Amino acid sequence: MADVVVPGSKSETNRLLFLAAAADGRTVLHRPLVADDTEACARALAALGYDIDITPADRWTVTGRPEGPATTEASIDTRDGATGARFLPGLAAAGHGIFHFTASEQMRRRPITPLLQALRTLGADIDRDTLPYTLRADGLSGGRLVVDAGVSSQYLTALLLAGPLTRTGLTLHVTQLVSAPYIDITLKLMRLFGARVERTGDVFRVEPGGYTSPGEVTVEPDASTASYFLAAAAISPGRSVTVPGLGSDSAQGDLGFARVLADMGATVDLKLDSVTVTGPDRLRGVTVDLHHLSDTMPTLAAIAPLATGPVRITNVANTRVKECDRLEACAAGLWALGVPVATGKDWIEIQPAQPNAARVATWRDHRIAMAFSVLGLRVPGIELDDPGCVIKTCPGFHGLLAELTARWEKEPVS
């Protein structure tokens, strides 16, 4: 059995950065994710005038400003990060000033228009519907909004986070929602910072009044990143991986990937403070709806050829508007390896096969790179065209995977 210490959750880190910046008081984040997405968010907050210290790497400190950004004009570059690009406009709009938002070419291609339209309704003046744009802020009024979060739950999270900063509070009626567990993370952390937020079915009510820092917060390991190491165990007969610090009380929906592996025949031991997966002789085929844990779709697609039957992944249309079109990127990678695969609008089906060695295009997508790296444990000769793109969420990924396999080579199979 091998423990893998997975870096902190991106979802928690970037939400906590927003909350700490908006809160009354000083917040210390222990074990934040140190990666391109979170550093971009932290530097964007610094550009807005917030006092933020990201050294040492395992202990970030933010001094909040309930009154909003300290500067009245700033340029904010969120780089490749979707969470920063979607969360921070609400923070800026709750203040006063002129804020110029930009991002990488990859992020500019990703949808953001519904969020900008919602912020306009609340009082922000925004000159364009896509990145880059200029936001003129004079506070947020509050009120009632209808939110379609069927493409990204981050639209809803962004508005929820901004809710306590509005003058009269927010009532949000959600018509569609993808990746719902991420909203549970948002609500949990908002309440930690003293927000009054309630959910009744598809309606969320956020009271005005701002946030208060709890002082110190420890970030959980990232469940999406954990999926790669759990998958590595699942395709390695008799081998086990334990991820400490990520257990049954976690609000991270992607921990549900362990249940998918259990359905395929892996042995899963989920404790309060850890999760362990042990690989069977061979995984079974499965049909699974990953609508609410769609970031794990590439992980499952990559290991699917090693199952005894077809693997069909459904209800994941939103993966087509991530860092790349992940359905087609997975299909292209599998075809390159000689694996029969088919896709539809919101599904992918992979047939059992013995993959060949080949070069796989990552499309600068960290999840494609990490997923096919796992398959490489069983298929010698897989190469990635851009292995370095993992810096987005897990800069040390390849080292962690190499350490895991080195430990397995020294230990007998259980």
mmCIF file of C-alpha atoms in Angstrom:
data_model
loop_
_atom_site.group_PDB
_atom_site.id
_atom_site.type_symbol
_atom_site.label_atom_id
_atom_site.label_comp_id
_atom_site.label_asym_id
_atom_site.label_seq_id
_atom_site.Cartn_x
_atom_site.Cartn_y
_atom_site.Cartn_z
ATOM 1 C CA MET A 1 0.000 0.000 0.000
ATOM 2 C CA ALA A 2 1.378 3.425 -0.958
ATOM 3 C CA ASP A 3 0.311 6.783 0.425
ATOM 4 C CA VAL A 4 0.183 9.626 -2.093
ATOM 5 C CA VAL A 5 0.117 13.111 -0.598
ATOM 6 C CA VAL A 6 -2.038 14.964 -3.112
ATOM 7 C CA PRO A 7 -1.697 18.772 -3.401
ATOM 8 C CA GLY A 8 -4.443 21.011 -2.050
ATOM 9 C CA SER A 9 -7.798 21.461 -3.744
ATOM 10 C CA LYS A 10 -7.898 24.070 -6.479
ATOM 11 C CA SER A 11 -11.610 24.544 -5.913
ATOM 12 C CA GLU A 12 -11.121 25.237 -2.220
ATOM 13 C CA THR A 13 -7.994 27.368 -2.653
ATOM 14 C CA ASN A 14 -9.506 29.826 -5.135
ATOM 15 C CA ARG A 15 -12.791 30.076 -3.238
ATOM 16 C CA LEU A 16 -10.871 30.705 -0.036
ATOM 17 C CA LEU A 17 -8.773 33.404 -1.708
ATOM 18 C CA PHE A 18 -11.978 35.257 -2.685
ATOM 19 C CA LEU A 19 -13.505 34.839 0.765
ATOM 20 C CA ALA A 20 -10.344 35.857 2.609
ATOM 21 C CA ALA A 21 -9.994 38.970 0.439
ATOM 22 C CA ALA A 22 -13.617 39.991 1.048
ATOM 23 C CA ALA A 23 -13.643 39.176 4.766
ATOM 24 C CA ASP A 24 -13.097 41.334 7.807
ATOM 25 C CA GLY A 25 -9.839 40.104 9.313
ATOM 26 C CA ARG A 26 -6.715 38.165 8.433
ATOM 27 C CA THR A 27 -6.879 34.623 7.072
ATOM 28 C CA VAL A 28 -4.122 32.022 6.945
ATOM 29 C CA LEU A 29 -4.548 29.241 4.368
ATOM 30 C CA HIS A 30 -2.648 26.070 5.243
ATOM 31 C CA ARG A 31 -1.671 23.670 2.432
ATOM 32 C CA PRO A 32 -3.150 25.712 -0.423
ATOM 33 C CA LEU A 33 -2.651 24.431 -3.938
ATOM 34 C CA VAL A 34 0.501 25.984 -5.372
ATOM 35 C CA ALA A 35 -0.077 25.857 -9.121
ATOM 36 C CA ASP A 36 -0.556 28.165 -12.079
ATOM 37 C CA ASP A 37 -4.311 28.612 -11.588
ATOM 38 C CA THR A 38 -4.099 29.520 -7.909
ATOM 39 C CA GLU A 39 -1.020 31.708 -8.284
ATOM 40 C CA ALA A 40 -2.818 33.586 -11.072
ATOM 41 C CA CYS A 41 -5.772 34.158 -8.752
ATOM 42 C CA ALA A 42 -3.501 35.327 -5.922
ATOM 43 C CA ARG A 43 -1.619 37.729 -8.195
ATOM 44 C CA ALA A 44 -4.912 39.060 -9.551
ATOM 45 C CA LEU A 45 -5.975 39.868 -5.993
ATOM 46 C CA ALA A 46 -2.661 41.645 -5.446
ATOM 47 C CA ALA A 47 -3.316 43.688 -8.603
ATOM 48 C CA LEU A 48 -6.645 44.719 -7.064
ATOM 49 C CA GLY A 49 -4.754 46.034 -4.058
ATOM 50 C CA TYR A 50 -5.331 43.226 -1.576
ATOM 51 C CA ASP A 51 -2.582 42.387 0.931
ATOM 52 C CA ILE A 52 -1.662 38.782 0.096
ATOM 53 C CA ASP A 53 1.509 36.852 0.943
ATOM 54 C CA ILE A 54 2.073 33.490 -0.778
ATOM 55 C CA THR A 55 5.317 32.672 1.014
ATOM 56 C CA PRO A 56 5.960 30.203 2.473
ATOM 57 C CA ALA A 57 4.297 27.988 -0.101
ATOM 58 C CA ASP A 58 2.355 25.944 2.449
ATOM 59 C CA ARG A 59 1.003 28.955 4.343
ATOM 60 C CA TRP A 60 -0.635 31.810 2.442
ATOM 61 C CA THR A 61 -1.862 34.887 4.297
ATOM 62 C CA VAL A 62 -4.582 37.296 3.139
ATOM 63 C CA THR A 63 -5.687 40.482 4.888
ATOM 64 C CA GLY A 64 -9.266 41.177 3.938
ATOM 65 C CA ARG A 65 -10.867 44.408 2.768
ATOM 66 C CA PRO A 66 -14.659 44.309 3.302
ATOM 67 C CA GLU A 67 -14.894 47.660 1.503
ATOM 68 C CA GLY A 68 -13.543 46.152 -1.724
ATOM 69 C CA PRO A 69 -10.404 46.563 -3.865
ATOM 70 C CA ALA A 70 -7.812 49.052 -2.593
ATOM 71 C CA THR A 71 -7.182 50.484 -6.036
ATOM 72 C CA THR A 72 -9.608 52.416 -8.220
ATOM 73 C CA GLU A 73 -8.098 51.142 -11.477
ATOM 74 C CA ALA A 74 -6.278 47.928 -12.222
ATOM 75 C CA SER A 75 -5.470 45.398 -14.937
ATOM 76 C CA ILE A 76 -6.206 41.804 -13.950
ATOM 77 C CA ASP A 77 -4.829 38.821 -15.863
ATOM 78 C CA THR A 78 -6.268 35.479 -14.733
ATOM 79 C CA ARG A 79 -4.153 33.568 -17.285
ATOM 80 C CA ASP A 80 -5.578 30.059 -17.950
ATOM 81 C CA GLY A 81 -7.644 29.946 -14.771
ATOM 82 C CA ALA A 82 -11.422 29.673 -15.182
ATOM 83 C CA THR A 83 -12.137 29.950 -11.463
ATOM 84 C CA GLY A 84 -10.241 33.211 -11.137
ATOM 85 C CA ALA A 85 -11.725 34.576 -14.364
ATOM 86 C CA ARG A 86 -15.250 33.816 -13.164
ATOM 87 C CA PHE A 87 -15.005 34.553 -9.429
ATOM 88 C CA LEU A 88 -13.017 37.786 -9.317
ATOM 89 C CA PRO A 89 -15.292 40.010 -11.461
ATOM 90 C CA GLY A 90 -17.928 39.808 -8.715
ATOM 91 C CA LEU A 91 -15.390 40.878 -6.109
ATOM 92 C CA ALA A 92 -14.300 43.818 -8.260
ATOM 93 C CA ALA A 93 -17.883 44.762 -9.107
ATOM 94 C CA ALA A 94 -18.742 44.976 -5.402
ATOM 95 C CA GLY A 95 -16.122 47.731 -5.049
ATOM 96 C CA HIS A 96 -15.608 51.020 -6.842
ATOM 97 C CA GLY A 97 -13.323 51.647 -9.787
ATOM 98 C CA ILE A 98 -12.360 50.647 -13.310
ATOM 99 C CA PHE A 99 -11.000 47.144 -13.764
ATOM 100 C CA HIS A 100 -9.594 45.695 -16.982
ATOM 101 C CA PHE A 101 -9.893 41.902 -17.127
ATOM 102 C CA THR A 102 -7.911 39.723 -19.506
ATOM 103 C CA ALA A 103 -6.793 36.094 -19.711
ATOM 104 C CA SER A 104 -4.917 33.653 -21.930
ATOM 105 C CA GLU A 105 -6.117 32.794 -25.427
ATOM 106 C CA GLN A 106 -7.243 29.431 -24.106
ATOM 107 C CA MET A 107 -9.403 31.049 -21.394
ATOM 108 C CA ARG A 108 -10.785 33.639 -23.822
ATOM 109 C CA ARG A 109 -12.345 30.799 -25.811
ATOM 110 C CA ARG A 110 -14.234 29.530 -22.777
ATOM 111 C CA PRO A 111 -17.756 30.804 -22.032
ATOM 112 C CA ILE A 112 -18.290 33.650 -19.566
ATOM 113 C CA THR A 113 -21.108 35.732 -21.125
ATOM 114 C CA PRO A 114 -23.966 34.599 -18.807
ATOM 115 C CA LEU A 115 -21.971 35.677 -15.756
ATOM 116 C CA LEU A 116 -21.168 39.107 -17.195
ATOM 117 C CA GLN A 117 -24.826 39.616 -18.087
ATOM 118 C CA ALA A 118 -25.830 38.759 -14.509
ATOM 119 C CA LEU A 119 -23.311 41.226 -13.077
ATOM 120 C CA ARG A 120 -24.711 43.919 -15.380
ATOM 121 C CA THR A 121 -28.171 43.260 -13.957
ATOM 122 C CA LEU A 122 -26.730 43.820 -10.476
ATOM 123 C CA GLY A 123 -25.231 47.181 -11.449
ATOM 124 C CA ALA A 124 -21.832 46.556 -13.044
ATOM 125 C CA ASP A 125 -20.974 48.382 -16.274
ATOM 126 C CA ILE A 126 -19.160 45.905 -18.557
ATOM 127 C CA ASP A 127 -18.231 46.888 -22.093
ATOM 128 C CA ARG A 128 -18.000 43.440 -23.752
ATOM 129 C CA ASP A 129 -19.546 39.976 -23.417
ATOM 130 C CA THR A 130 -16.240 38.096 -23.565
ATOM 131 C CA LEU A 131 -12.679 38.426 -22.318
ATOM 132 C CA PRO A 132 -10.967 40.844 -22.437
ATOM 133 C CA TYR A 133 -13.358 43.486 -21.083
ATOM 134 C CA THR A 134 -13.477 46.536 -18.840
ATOM 135 C CA LEU A 135 -15.682 46.556 -15.755
ATOM 136 C CA ARG A 136 -16.734 49.850 -14.159
ATOM 137 C CA ALA A 137 -17.838 49.177 -10.598
ATOM 138 C CA ASP A 138 -19.978 51.152 -8.196
ATOM 139 C CA GLY A 139 -21.149 48.386 -5.898
ATOM 140 C CA LEU A 140 -23.727 45.638 -6.471
ATOM 141 C CA SER A 141 -27.403 46.246 -5.809
ATOM 142 C CA GLY A 142 -28.667 42.723 -5.167
ATOM 143 C CA GLY A 143 -32.078 41.382 -6.081
ATOM 144 C CA ARG A 144 -33.414 38.298 -7.864
ATOM 145 C CA LEU A 145 -31.761 36.513 -10.777
ATOM 146 C CA VAL A 146 -32.447 33.457 -12.896
ATOM 147 C CA VAL A 147 -29.211 31.523 -13.426
ATOM 148 C CA ASP A 148 -28.507 28.852 -16.041
ATOM 149 C CA ALA A 149 -25.499 26.920 -14.721
ATOM 150 C CA GLY A 150 -25.866 24.059 -17.177
ATOM 151 C CA VAL A 151 -22.553 24.858 -18.869
ATOM 152 C CA SER A 152 -20.578 25.670 -15.720
ATOM 153 C CA SER A 153 -21.427 25.622 -12.024
ATOM 154 C CA GLN A 154 -18.838 28.393 -11.656
ATOM 155 C CA TYR A 155 -21.427 30.950 -12.814
ATOM 156 C CA LEU A 156 -23.559 30.107 -9.802
ATOM 157 C CA THR A 157 -20.579 29.987 -7.440
ATOM 158 C CA ALA A 158 -19.417 33.417 -8.632
ATOM 159 C CA LEU A 159 -22.819 34.959 -7.883
ATOM 160 C CA LEU A 160 -23.156 33.160 -4.549
ATOM 161 C CA LEU A 161 -19.739 34.422 -3.454
ATOM 162 C CA ALA A 162 -20.707 37.982 -4.413
ATOM 163 C CA GLY A 163 -24.095 37.731 -2.694
ATOM 164 C CA PRO A 164 -23.100 38.882 0.817
ATOM 165 C CA LEU A 165 -21.299 41.882 -0.758
ATOM 166 C CA THR A 166 -24.483 43.206 -2.383
ATOM 167 C CA ARG A 167 -26.565 45.960 -0.800
ATOM 168 C CA THR A 168 -29.787 43.955 -0.425
ATOM 169 C CA GLY A 169 -28.696 40.327 -0.835
ATOM 170 C CA LEU A 170 -29.377 37.908 -3.670
ATOM 171 C CA THR A 171 -32.051 35.379 -4.532
ATOM 172 C CA LEU A 172 -30.891 33.015 -7.277
ATOM 173 C CA HIS A 173 -33.242 30.660 -9.119
ATOM 174 C CA VAL A 174 -31.228 27.983 -10.928
ATOM 175 C CA THR A 175 -32.758 26.445 -14.045
ATOM 176 C CA GLN A 176 -29.924 24.012 -14.873
ATOM 177 C CA LEU A 177 -26.873 22.918 -12.915
ATOM 178 C CA VAL A 178 -23.841 20.849 -13.839
ATOM 179 C CA SER A 179 -21.179 19.629 -11.368
ATOM 180 C CA ALA A 180 -23.530 20.256 -8.441
ATOM 181 C CA PRO A 181 -21.089 19.097 -5.711
ATOM 182 C CA TYR A 182 -18.945 22.176 -6.393
ATOM 183 C CA ILE A 183 -21.858 24.255 -5.110
ATOM 184 C CA ASP A 184 -21.753 22.271 -1.868
ATOM 185 C CA ILE A 185 -18.097 23.310 -1.512
ATOM 186 C CA THR A 186 -19.046 26.935 -2.109
ATOM 187 C CA LEU A 187 -21.833 26.930 0.481
ATOM 188 C CA LYS A 188 -19.677 25.147 3.057
ATOM 189 C CA LEU A 189 -16.875 27.686 2.755
ATOM 190 C CA MET A 190 -19.192 30.704 2.643
ATOM 191 C CA ARG A 191 -20.755 29.590 5.926
ATOM 192 C CA LEU A 192 -17.282 29.105 7.399
ATOM 193 C CA PHE A 193 -16.765 32.823 6.751
ATOM 194 C CA GLY A 194 -20.055 33.723 8.419
ATOM 195 C CA ALA A 195 -22.303 34.120 5.378
ATOM 196 C CA ARG A 196 -26.018 33.534 5.731
ATOM 197 C CA VAL A 197 -27.047 31.453 2.758
ATOM 198 C CA GLU A 198 -29.919 29.010 2.392
ATOM 199 C CA ARG A 199 -30.997 26.644 -0.347
ATOM 200 C CA THR A 200 -34.550 25.509 -0.987
ATOM 201 C CA GLY A 201 -34.593 23.210 -3.995
ATOM 202 C CA ASP A 202 -33.393 25.253 -6.955
ATOM 203 C CA VAL A 203 -33.566 28.586 -5.104
ATOM 204 C CA PHE A 204 -30.630 30.075 -3.179
ATOM 205 C CA ARG A 205 -31.040 33.061 -0.839
ATOM 206 C CA VAL A 206 -27.918 34.958 0.232
ATOM 207 C CA GLU A 207 -28.267 37.652 2.884
ATOM 208 C CA PRO A 208 -26.204 40.849 2.756
ATOM 209 C CA GLY A 209 -23.666 41.602 5.479
ATOM 210 C CA GLY A 210 -20.282 40.525 4.152
ATOM 211 C CA TYR A 211 -17.849 37.986 5.558
ATOM 212 C CA THR A 212 -15.789 37.518 8.724
ATOM 213 C CA SER A 213 -12.505 35.612 8.679
ATOM 214 C CA PRO A 214 -12.354 32.383 10.705
ATOM 215 C CA GLY A 215 -8.609 33.015 11.156
ATOM 216 C CA GLU A 216 -7.035 29.800 9.865
ATOM 217 C CA VAL A 217 -8.227 27.247 7.298
ATOM 218 C CA THR A 218 -6.600 24.026 6.082
ATOM 219 C CA VAL A 219 -7.212 23.139 2.428
ATOM 220 C CA GLU A 220 -8.229 19.566 1.638
ATOM 221 C CA PRO A 221 -6.309 17.479 -0.928
ATOM 222 C CA ASP A 222 -7.696 17.907 -4.434
ATOM 223 C CA ALA A 223 -10.166 15.122 -5.253
ATOM 224 C CA SER A 224 -9.822 15.624 -9.015
ATOM 225 C CA THR A 225 -6.047 15.194 -8.796
ATOM 226 C CA ALA A 226 -6.525 12.207 -6.490
ATOM 227 C CA SER A 227 -8.526 10.481 -9.228
ATOM 228 C CA TYR A 228 -5.381 9.846 -11.279
ATOM 229 C CA PHE A 229 -3.599 8.041 -8.455
ATOM 230 C CA LEU A 230 -6.701 6.056 -7.511
ATOM 231 C CA ALA A 231 -7.016 5.080 -11.182
ATOM 232 C CA ALA A 232 -3.345 4.051 -11.201
ATOM 233 C CA ALA A 233 -4.103 1.576 -8.419
ATOM 234 C CA ALA A 234 -7.273 0.365 -10.145
ATOM 235 C CA ILE A 235 -5.375 -0.690 -13.303
ATOM 236 C CA SER A 236 -2.547 -2.324 -11.305
ATOM 237 C CA PRO A 237 -3.683 -5.737 -9.999
ATOM 238 C CA GLY A 238 -3.021 -6.130 -6.284
ATOM 239 C CA ARG A 239 -1.609 -2.631 -5.899
ATOM 240 C CA SER A 240 -3.097 -0.074 -3.523
ATOM 241 C CA VAL A 241 -3.044 3.700 -3.201
ATOM 242 C CA THR A 242 -4.187 5.643 -0.153
ATOM 243 C CA VAL A 243 -4.836 9.382 -0.316
ATOM 244 C CA PRO A 244 -4.707 10.720 3.267
ATOM 245 C CA GLY A 245 -6.752 13.764 4.242
ATOM 246 C CA LEU A 246 -9.527 13.049 1.728
ATOM 247 C CA GLY A 247 -12.334 11.090 3.289
ATOM 248 C CA SER A 248 -16.038 10.524 3.644
ATOM 249 C CA ASP A 249 -16.736 13.962 5.133
ATOM 250 C CA SER A 250 -15.375 15.778 2.075
ATOM 251 C CA ALA A 251 -17.717 17.979 0.052
ATOM 252 C CA GLN A 252 -15.652 17.417 -3.116
ATOM 253 C CA GLY A 253 -17.838 15.579 -5.594
ATOM 254 C CA ASP A 254 -14.941 14.089 -7.549
ATOM 255 C CA LEU A 255 -14.285 11.770 -4.618
ATOM 256 C CA GLY A 256 -17.250 9.914 -6.149
ATOM 257 C CA PHE A 257 -14.794 8.635 -8.769
ATOM 258 C CA ALA A 258 -13.754 6.038 -6.187
ATOM 259 C CA ARG A 259 -17.315 4.654 -6.299
ATOM 260 C CA VAL A 260 -17.050 4.368 -10.088
ATOM 261 C CA LEU A 261 -13.866 2.315 -9.666
ATOM 262 C CA ALA A 262 -15.688 0.136 -7.122
ATOM 263 C CA ASP A 263 -18.454 -0.495 -9.670
ATOM 264 C CA MET A 264 -15.733 -1.643 -12.063
ATOM 265 C CA GLY A 265 -14.396 -4.175 -9.563
ATOM 266 C CA ALA A 266 -11.749 -2.274 -7.596
ATOM 267 C CA THR A 267 -11.708 -2.570 -3.818
ATOM 268 C CA VAL A 268 -12.414 0.796 -2.205
ATOM 269 C CA ASP A 269 -11.992 1.624 1.479
ATOM 270 C CA LEU A 270 -13.421 5.052 2.283
ATOM 271 C CA LYS A 271 -12.683 6.245 5.806
ATOM 272 C CA LEU A 272 -13.395 9.551 7.521
ATOM 273 C CA ASP A 273 -9.915 10.869 6.725
ATOM 274 C CA SER A 274 -8.656 8.794 3.784
ATOM 275 C CA VAL A 275 -9.571 6.813 0.695
ATOM 276 C CA THR A 276 -7.826 3.640 -0.504
ATOM 277 C CA VAL A 277 -8.229 1.840 -3.835
ATOM 278 C CA THR A 278 -6.817 -1.615 -4.618
ATOM 279 C CA GLY A 279 -6.720 -2.929 -8.158
ATOM 280 C CA PRO A 280 -8.549 -6.135 -9.203
ATOM 281 C CA ASP A 281 -7.191 -8.661 -11.675
ATOM 282 C CA ARG A 282 -9.077 -6.726 -14.355
ATOM 283 C CA LEU A 283 -11.625 -3.929 -14.335
ATOM 284 C CA ARG A 284 -15.150 -4.497 -15.621
ATOM 285 C CA GLY A 285 -16.889 -2.396 -18.238
ATOM 286 C CA VAL A 286 -19.440 0.115 -16.997
ATOM 287 C CA THR A 287 -22.009 2.658 -18.118
ATOM 288 C CA VAL A 288 -21.825 5.718 -15.897
ATOM 289 C CA ASP A 289 -23.330 9.206 -15.754
ATOM 290 C CA LEU A 290 -20.526 11.638 -14.830
ATOM 291 C CA HIS A 291 -22.615 14.815 -15.089
ATOM 292 C CA HIS A 292 -21.716 15.917 -11.569
ATOM 293 C CA LEU A 293 -18.087 14.765 -11.607
ATOM 294 C CA SER A 294 -17.201 15.546 -15.199
ATOM 295 C CA ASP A 295 -13.573 16.504 -14.473
ATOM 296 C CA THR A 296 -12.928 12.792 -13.960
ATOM 297 C CA MET A 297 -14.224 11.891 -17.424
ATOM 298 C CA PRO A 298 -10.727 11.923 -19.012
ATOM 299 C CA THR A 299 -9.378 9.744 -16.168
ATOM 300 C CA LEU A 300 -11.985 7.079 -16.799
ATOM 301 C CA ALA A 301 -11.771 7.369 -20.589
ATOM 302 C CA ALA A 302 -8.004 6.873 -20.538
ATOM 303 C CA ILE A 303 -8.079 3.666 -18.481
ATOM 304 C CA ALA A 304 -11.254 2.322 -20.131
ATOM 305 C CA PRO A 305 -9.491 0.180 -22.806
ATOM 306 C CA LEU A 306 -8.110 -2.021 -20.009
ATOM 307 C CA ALA A 307 -11.598 -3.077 -18.866
ATOM 308 C CA THR A 308 -13.148 -6.389 -19.902
ATOM 309 C CA GLY A 309 -16.156 -4.707 -21.503
ATOM 310 C CA PRO A 310 -17.150 -1.399 -23.060
ATOM 311 C CA VAL A 311 -17.030 1.750 -20.925
ATOM 312 C CA ARG A 312 -19.730 4.288 -21.780
ATOM 313 C CA ILE A 313 -19.601 7.732 -20.120
ATOM 314 C CA THR A 314 -22.765 9.815 -20.454
ATOM 315 C CA ASN A 315 -24.184 13.270 -19.707
ATOM 316 C CA VAL A 316 -20.878 15.139 -20.049
ATOM 317 C CA ALA A 317 -21.648 17.716 -22.758
ATOM 318 C CA ASN A 318 -20.050 20.428 -20.607
ATOM 319 C CA THR A 319 -16.629 18.802 -21.044
ATOM 320 C CA ARG A 320 -16.630 20.136 -24.598
ATOM 321 C CA VAL A 321 -16.117 23.708 -23.287
ATOM 322 C CA LYS A 322 -13.261 23.127 -20.869
ATOM 323 C CA GLU A 323 -9.591 23.867 -21.619
ATOM 324 C CA CYS A 324 -10.313 21.968 -24.825
ATOM 325 C CA ASP A 325 -13.107 19.793 -26.171
ATOM 326 C CA ARG A 326 -12.291 16.960 -23.801
ATOM 327 C CA LEU A 327 -14.604 14.421 -25.403
ATOM 328 C CA GLU A 328 -12.898 14.783 -28.760
ATOM 329 C CA ALA A 329 -9.427 15.091 -27.182
ATOM 330 C CA CYS A 330 -9.930 11.788 -25.348
ATOM 331 C CA ALA A 331 -11.282 10.149 -28.494
ATOM 332 C CA ALA A 332 -8.342 11.405 -30.563
ATOM 333 C CA GLY A 333 -5.844 10.168 -27.981
ATOM 334 C CA LEU A 334 -7.443 6.741 -27.830
ATOM 335 C CA TRP A 335 -7.638 6.451 -31.639
ATOM 336 C CA ALA A 336 -3.940 7.304 -31.793
ATOM 337 C CA LEU A 337 -3.319 4.350 -29.467
ATOM 338 C CA GLY A 338 -5.404 2.046 -31.655
ATOM 339 C CA VAL A 339 -8.427 1.903 -29.344
ATOM 340 C CA PRO A 340 -11.943 1.790 -30.895
ATOM 341 C CA VAL A 341 -13.963 4.718 -29.566
ATOM 342 C CA ALA A 342 -17.123 6.627 -30.466
ATOM 343 C CA THR A 343 -18.518 9.949 -29.272
ATOM 344 C CA GLY A 344 -21.818 11.788 -29.344
ATOM 345 C CA LYS A 345 -23.024 15.181 -28.193
ATOM 346 C CA ASP A 346 -22.698 14.275 -24.527
ATOM 347 C CA TRP A 347 -21.147 10.799 -24.397
ATOM 348 C CA ILE A 348 -18.112 8.696 -25.216
ATOM 349 C CA GLU A 349 -17.863 4.909 -25.494
ATOM 350 C CA ILE A 350 -14.571 3.028 -25.399
ATOM 351 C CA GLN A 351 -14.119 -0.613 -26.402
ATOM 352 C CA PRO A 352 -11.724 -3.075 -24.717
ATOM 353 C CA ALA A 353 -8.365 -3.088 -26.473
ATOM 354 C CA GLN A 354 -4.642 -3.468 -26.032
ATOM 355 C CA PRO A 355 -3.396 0.085 -26.720
ATOM 356 C CA ASN A 356 -0.300 0.607 -28.845
ATOM 357 C CA ALA A 357 2.552 2.984 -28.115
ATOM 358 C CA ALA A 358 1.930 6.407 -29.662
ATOM 359 C CA ARG A 359 2.203 10.152 -29.167
ATOM 360 C CA VAL A 360 -0.893 11.716 -27.590
ATOM 361 C CA ALA A 361 -1.931 15.330 -28.115
ATOM 362 C CA THR A 362 -2.827 17.034 -24.828
ATOM 363 C CA TRP A 363 -4.332 20.226 -26.306
ATOM 364 C CA ARG A 364 -2.610 22.112 -23.445
ATOM 365 C CA ASP A 365 -5.151 20.493 -21.127
ATOM 366 C CA HIS A 366 -3.746 19.338 -17.796
ATOM 367 C CA ARG A 367 -6.463 16.697 -17.347
ATOM 368 C CA ILE A 368 -5.768 15.064 -20.710
ATOM 369 C CA ALA A 369 -2.049 14.953 -19.886
ATOM 370 C CA MET A 370 -2.539 13.433 -16.431
ATOM 371 C CA ALA A 371 -5.145 10.909 -17.579
ATOM 372 C CA PHE A 372 -3.037 9.457 -20.386
ATOM 373 C CA SER A 373 0.025 9.432 -18.109
ATOM 374 C CA VAL A 374 -1.871 6.956 -15.927
ATOM 375 C CA LEU A 375 -2.562 4.715 -18.918
ATOM 376 C CA GLY A 376 1.170 4.894 -19.609
ATOM 377 C CA LEU A 377 1.761 2.793 -16.491
ATOM 378 C CA ARG A 378 0.334 -0.160 -18.418
ATOM 379 C CA VAL A 379 1.198 0.844 -21.975
ATOM 380 C CA PRO A 380 4.925 1.472 -22.473
ATOM 381 C CA GLY A 381 5.783 4.032 -25.128
ATOM 382 C CA ILE A 382 2.977 6.544 -24.631
ATOM 383 C CA GLU A 383 4.330 10.049 -25.165
ATOM 384 C CA LEU A 384 2.663 13.404 -24.495
ATOM 385 C CA ASP A 385 3.192 16.383 -26.771
ATOM 386 C CA ASP A 386 3.032 18.786 -23.793
ATOM 387 C CA PRO A 387 3.651 17.045 -20.450
ATOM 388 C CA GLY A 388 4.383 20.405 -18.806
ATOM 389 C CA CYS A 389 0.773 21.588 -19.066
ATOM 390 C CA VAL A 390 0.122 19.869 -15.716
ATOM 391 C CA ILE A 391 1.471 23.036 -14.029
ATOM 392 C CA LYS A 392 -2.085 24.369 -14.202
ATOM 393 C CA THR A 393 -3.204 22.291 -11.212
ATOM 394 C CA CYS A 394 -0.430 19.857 -10.222
ATOM 395 C CA PRO A 395 3.105 20.939 -11.151
ATOM 396 C CA GLY A 396 4.628 17.925 -9.396
ATOM 397 C CA PHE A 397 2.331 15.345 -11.000
ATOM 398 C CA HIS A 398 4.901 13.441 -13.028
ATOM 399 C CA GLY A 399 7.237 13.251 -10.049
ATOM 400 C CA LEU A 400 4.457 11.929 -7.799
ATOM 401 C CA LEU A 401 3.539 9.273 -10.358
ATOM 402 C CA ALA A 402 7.198 8.248 -10.739
ATOM 403 C CA GLU A 403 7.594 8.008 -6.949
ATOM 404 C CA LEU A 404 4.483 5.823 -6.735
ATOM 405 C CA THR A 405 5.695 3.383 -9.388
ATOM 406 C CA ALA A 406 9.187 3.269 -7.849
ATOM 407 C CA ARG A 407 7.696 2.265 -4.494
ATOM 408 C CA TRP A 408 5.549 -0.401 -6.155
ATOM 409 C CA GLU A 409 8.594 -1.874 -7.885
ATOM 410 C CA LYS A 410 10.275 -2.363 -4.499
ATOM 411 C CA GLU A 411 7.253 -4.005 -2.858
ATOM 412 C CA PRO A 412 5.629 -7.410 -3.448
ATOM 413 C CA VAL A 413 2.136 -7.421 -4.919
ATOM 414 C CA SER A 414 -0.495 -7.989 -2.239
#
